[in-house]
């Protein structure tokens, strides 16, 4: 795991020169040599679909009740949904500046590495590898499987093994799709995003029709009974922000975006208002039809809504939830694999993970590694409980990356910044993340401490493996790593990647 920031392909021997009539020699025309690096294949539309598709997961369909449960009123819950959207817009705009300034994939990992160095960046990578990415992907896959399997068992609970096997098939299928071609992955993302947005538009239209028919009694005195306690408001905001998570998806694949200086901020600027408006209007539709107790007692609010409004077409919503999970899982696999790819390229993971396929230019080893980790976590029976461990770590590192933005503004004021926000945006976001980091320590101390312990468990690996020069490592370890790297290279038809010279130069 020696640090490697630039890999070059081996020099090739020149072909023999051909003689010409005047006695001089001329070399035959050479075909252009294609560099071994990830290709820029993600367009503006693909970028919008990646962000929207990852943000609109199963949350808005299944459990918007968390916001209502802690706010205790329709009016305050809608305000919290709007505040959560505004907060996410601030974070996404800060990431737009960071992504156009530091043109590396990897999102917060790359930004923390640039601003604060290797140790905090490695801990960010470690928590993602050990808990955040595989857990979230396993949860999404299990949710997808449950919605696909349950219709075959209408009168009883679906078999546990059937759901887990289908979840494993889903992870393997999407891993294969993303290994095959980047375009295949983006097409799956585009189609699933269109499907889930259309489903939510159908819910919104149905709600507007119900309001037009006079079903607006739930909005009379909509703030009555509101819970104004700081702790409850914080928990309600946490529930909303969980549904808004995913606004940083495109920053994980910055090096693969066509014209990132333009398309990255533009995709974020298009996506965030779309998702915020859809979320608020969807909740208005829910509240127009369902009473408070109906929402709080429902395991899937959108399904309960469809049962009352869509009649014989109520099957469309469970299908939409499944498609939403499918698209969200695809976006998560795409983003997480690039995080591990960049971590390997920086020397924080084995070199084999930063290889790309020689013909398809996809990070096959990184994708397989990510898929294997998700499959391992499928074996954990109470997988949903693991989510509680990383709220503290997630917001801490997001806040740290925005703090890095402020630090780089001070340290490198002359650095080229195609997009430069007002200083108000990162300052406000950092202050809010301090609040979000402090809340779990107060409301869920035990799980927060477990999350901190998981992050701290990476310290021995950093100091004993990453920081130790390769020549000082045990020879048996070096031989084992070399053998595994060679085997992966052969099986995956992959070679070490090159850093884009333009990206490397602009990021210095």
mmCIF file with all atom_site columns, C-alpha atoms in Angstrom, residues 308-383:
data_model
loop_
_atom_site.group_PDB
_atom_site.id
_atom_site.type_symbol
_atom_site.label_atom_id
_atom_site.label_alt_id
_atom_site.label_comp_id
_atom_site.label_asym_id
_atom_site.label_entity_id
_atom_site.label_seq_id
_atom_site.pdbx_PDB_ins_code
_atom_site.Cartn_x
_atom_site.Cartn_y
_atom_site.Cartn_z
_atom_site.occupancy
_atom_site.B_iso_or_equiv
_atom_site.pdbx_formal_charge
_atom_site.auth_seq_id
_atom_site.auth_comp_id
_atom_site.auth_asym_id
_atom_site.auth_atom_id
_atom_site.pdbx_PDB_model_num
ATOM 1  C CA . UNK A 1 308 ? -56.779 4.667   -0.210  1.00 0.00 ? 308 UNK A CA 1
ATOM 2  C CA . UNK A 1 309 ? -56.382 6.641   -3.446  1.00 0.00 ? 309 UNK A CA 1
ATOM 3  C CA . UNK A 1 310 ? -55.200 4.479   -6.351  1.00 0.00 ? 310 UNK A CA 1
ATOM 4  C CA . UNK A 1 311 ? -57.701 1.643   -6.027  1.00 0.00 ? 311 UNK A CA 1
ATOM 5  C CA . UNK A 1 312 ? -56.843 -1.285  -8.295  1.00 0.00 ? 312 UNK A CA 1
ATOM 6  C CA . UNK A 1 313 ? -53.658 0.506   -9.346  1.00 0.00 ? 313 UNK A CA 1
ATOM 7  C CA . UNK A 1 314 ? -52.246 0.458   -5.811  1.00 0.00 ? 314 UNK A CA 1
ATOM 8  C CA . UNK A 1 315 ? -49.648 -2.124  -6.898  1.00 0.00 ? 315 UNK A CA 1
ATOM 9  C CA . UNK A 1 316 ? -47.746 0.629   -8.727  1.00 0.00 ? 316 UNK A CA 1
ATOM 10 C CA . UNK A 1 317 ? -46.373 2.171   -5.510  1.00 0.00 ? 317 UNK A CA 1
ATOM 11 C CA . UNK A 1 318 ? -44.672 -0.965  -4.106  1.00 0.00 ? 318 UNK A CA 1
ATOM 12 C CA . UNK A 1 319 ? -43.150 -1.420  -7.555  1.00 0.00 ? 319 UNK A CA 1
ATOM 13 C CA . UNK A 1 320 ? -41.985 2.207   -7.501  1.00 0.00 ? 320 UNK A CA 1
ATOM 14 C CA . UNK A 1 321 ? -40.413 1.675   -4.065  1.00 0.00 ? 321 UNK A CA 1
ATOM 15 C CA . UNK A 1 322 ? -38.536 -1.364  -5.393  1.00 0.00 ? 322 UNK A CA 1
ATOM 16 C CA . UNK A 1 323 ? -37.339 0.567   -8.458  1.00 0.00 ? 323 UNK A CA 1
ATOM 17 C CA . UNK A 1 324 ? -36.327 3.461   -6.220  1.00 0.00 ? 324 UNK A CA 1
ATOM 18 C CA . UNK A 1 325 ? -34.203 1.135   -4.099  1.00 0.00 ? 325 UNK A CA 1
ATOM 19 C CA . UNK A 1 326 ? -32.742 -0.433  -7.242  1.00 0.00 ? 326 UNK A CA 1
ATOM 20 C CA . UNK A 1 327 ? -31.643 2.955   -8.577  1.00 0.00 ? 327 UNK A CA 1
ATOM 21 C CA . UNK A 1 328 ? -30.380 4.122   -5.192  1.00 0.00 ? 328 UNK A CA 1
ATOM 22 C CA . UNK A 1 329 ? -28.298 0.961   -4.836  1.00 0.00 ? 329 UNK A CA 1
ATOM 23 C CA . UNK A 1 330 ? -26.847 1.452   -8.325  1.00 0.00 ? 330 UNK A CA 1
ATOM 24 C CA . UNK A 1 331 ? -25.800 5.029   -7.492  1.00 0.00 ? 331 UNK A CA 1
ATOM 25 C CA . UNK A 1 332 ? -24.306 3.911   -4.185  1.00 0.00 ? 332 UNK A CA 1
ATOM 26 C CA . UNK A 1 333 ? -22.277 1.145   -5.867  1.00 0.00 ? 333 UNK A CA 1
ATOM 27 C CA . UNK A 1 334 ? -21.014 3.580   -8.501  1.00 0.00 ? 334 UNK A CA 1
ATOM 28 C CA . UNK A 1 335 ? -19.974 6.164   -5.897  1.00 0.00 ? 335 UNK A CA 1
ATOM 29 C CA . UNK A 1 336 ? -18.501 3.797   -3.292  1.00 0.00 ? 336 UNK A CA 1
ATOM 30 C CA . UNK A 1 337 ? -16.363 1.937   -5.824  1.00 0.00 ? 337 UNK A CA 1
ATOM 31 C CA . UNK A 1 338 ? -14.796 5.247   -6.888  1.00 0.00 ? 338 UNK A CA 1
ATOM 32 C CA . UNK A 1 339 ? -14.092 6.105   -3.263  1.00 0.00 ? 339 UNK A CA 1
ATOM 33 C CA . UNK A 1 340 ? -12.172 2.851   -2.764  1.00 0.00 ? 340 UNK A CA 1
ATOM 34 C CA . UNK A 1 341 ? -10.495 3.331   -6.160  1.00 0.00 ? 341 UNK A CA 1
ATOM 35 C CA . UNK A 1 342 ? -9.170  6.782   -5.192  1.00 0.00 ? 342 UNK A CA 1
ATOM 36 C CA . UNK A 1 343 ? -8.183  5.535   -1.725  1.00 0.00 ? 343 UNK A CA 1
ATOM 37 C CA . UNK A 1 344 ? -6.096  2.820   -3.339  1.00 0.00 ? 344 UNK A CA 1
ATOM 38 C CA . UNK A 1 345 ? -4.524  5.269   -5.781  1.00 0.00 ? 345 UNK A CA 1
ATOM 39 C CA . UNK A 1 346 ? -3.464  7.442   -2.840  1.00 0.00 ? 346 UNK A CA 1
ATOM 40 C CA . UNK A 1 347 ? -1.799  4.450   -1.162  1.00 0.00 ? 347 UNK A CA 1
ATOM 41 C CA . UNK A 1 348 ? -4.386  3.928   1.602   1.00 0.00 ? 348 UNK A CA 1
ATOM 42 C CA . UNK A 1 349 ? -5.664  0.605   0.230   1.00 0.00 ? 349 UNK A CA 1
ATOM 43 C CA . UNK A 1 350 ? -3.899  -2.192  -1.702  1.00 0.00 ? 350 UNK A CA 1
ATOM 44 C CA . UNK A 1 351 ? -2.753  -1.158  -5.182  1.00 0.00 ? 351 UNK A CA 1
ATOM 45 C CA . UNK A 1 352 ? -4.904  -3.833  -6.836  1.00 0.00 ? 352 UNK A CA 1
ATOM 46 C CA . UNK A 1 353 ? -8.068  -1.853  -6.072  1.00 0.00 ? 353 UNK A CA 1
ATOM 47 C CA . UNK A 1 354 ? -7.026  1.086   -8.285  1.00 0.00 ? 354 UNK A CA 1
ATOM 48 C CA . UNK A 1 355 ? -6.714  -1.035  -11.427 1.00 0.00 ? 355 UNK A CA 1
ATOM 49 C CA . UNK A 1 356 ? -9.052  -0.558  -14.377 1.00 0.00 ? 356 UNK A CA 1
ATOM 50 C CA . UNK A 1 357 ? -10.099 -2.952  -17.130 1.00 0.00 ? 357 UNK A CA 1
ATOM 51 C CA . UNK A 1 358 ? -7.839  -2.691  -20.173 1.00 0.00 ? 358 UNK A CA 1
ATOM 52 C CA . UNK A 1 359 ? -10.744 -2.433  -22.649 1.00 0.00 ? 359 UNK A CA 1
ATOM 53 C CA . UNK A 1 360 ? -13.790 -1.263  -20.703 1.00 0.00 ? 360 UNK A CA 1
ATOM 54 C CA . UNK A 1 361 ? -11.964 1.343   -18.559 1.00 0.00 ? 361 UNK A CA 1
ATOM 55 C CA . UNK A 1 362 ? -14.060 0.487   -15.494 1.00 0.00 ? 362 UNK A CA 1
ATOM 56 C CA . UNK A 1 363 ? -12.589 -0.022  -11.992 1.00 0.00 ? 363 UNK A CA 1
ATOM 57 C CA . UNK A 1 364 ? -13.446 -3.731  -11.894 1.00 0.00 ? 364 UNK A CA 1
ATOM 58 C CA . UNK A 1 365 ? -11.389 -4.647  -8.774  1.00 0.00 ? 365 UNK A CA 1
ATOM 59 C CA . UNK A 1 366 ? -12.858 -1.723  -6.796  1.00 0.00 ? 366 UNK A CA 1
ATOM 60 C CA . UNK A 1 367 ? -16.386 -2.699  -7.836  1.00 0.00 ? 367 UNK A CA 1
ATOM 61 C CA . UNK A 1 368 ? -15.823 -6.345  -6.895  1.00 0.00 ? 368 UNK A CA 1
ATOM 62 C CA . UNK A 1 369 ? -14.315 -5.317  -3.556  1.00 0.00 ? 369 UNK A CA 1
ATOM 63 C CA . UNK A 1 370 ? -17.305 -3.073  -2.828  1.00 0.00 ? 370 UNK A CA 1
ATOM 64 C CA . UNK A 1 371 ? -19.759 -5.812  -3.838  1.00 0.00 ? 371 UNK A CA 1
ATOM 65 C CA . UNK A 1 372 ? -18.015 -8.374  -1.661  1.00 0.00 ? 372 UNK A CA 1
ATOM 66 C CA . UNK A 1 373 ? -18.205 -6.085  1.379   1.00 0.00 ? 373 UNK A CA 1
ATOM 67 C CA . UNK A 1 374 ? -21.945 -5.525  0.835   1.00 0.00 ? 374 UNK A CA 1
ATOM 68 C CA . UNK A 1 375 ? -22.532 -9.274  0.519   1.00 0.00 ? 375 UNK A CA 1
ATOM 69 C CA . UNK A 1 376 ? -20.684 -9.885  3.785   1.00 0.00 ? 376 UNK A CA 1
ATOM 70 C CA . UNK A 1 377 ? -22.974 -7.434  5.578   1.00 0.00 ? 377 UNK A CA 1
ATOM 71 C CA . UNK A 1 378 ? -26.044 -9.198  4.178   1.00 0.00 ? 378 UNK A CA 1
ATOM 72 C CA . UNK A 1 379 ? -25.132 -12.037 6.538   1.00 0.00 ? 379 UNK A CA 1
ATOM 73 C CA . UNK A 1 380 ? -25.858 -9.785  9.529   1.00 0.00 ? 380 UNK A CA 1
ATOM 74 C CA . UNK A 1 381 ? -29.436 -10.530 10.551  1.00 0.00 ? 381 UNK A CA 1
ATOM 75 C CA . UNK A 1 382 ? -30.228 -7.177  12.193  1.00 0.00 ? 382 UNK A CA 1
ATOM 76 C CA . UNK A 1 383 ? -28.543 -5.140  9.463   1.00 0.00 ? 383 UNK A CA 1
#
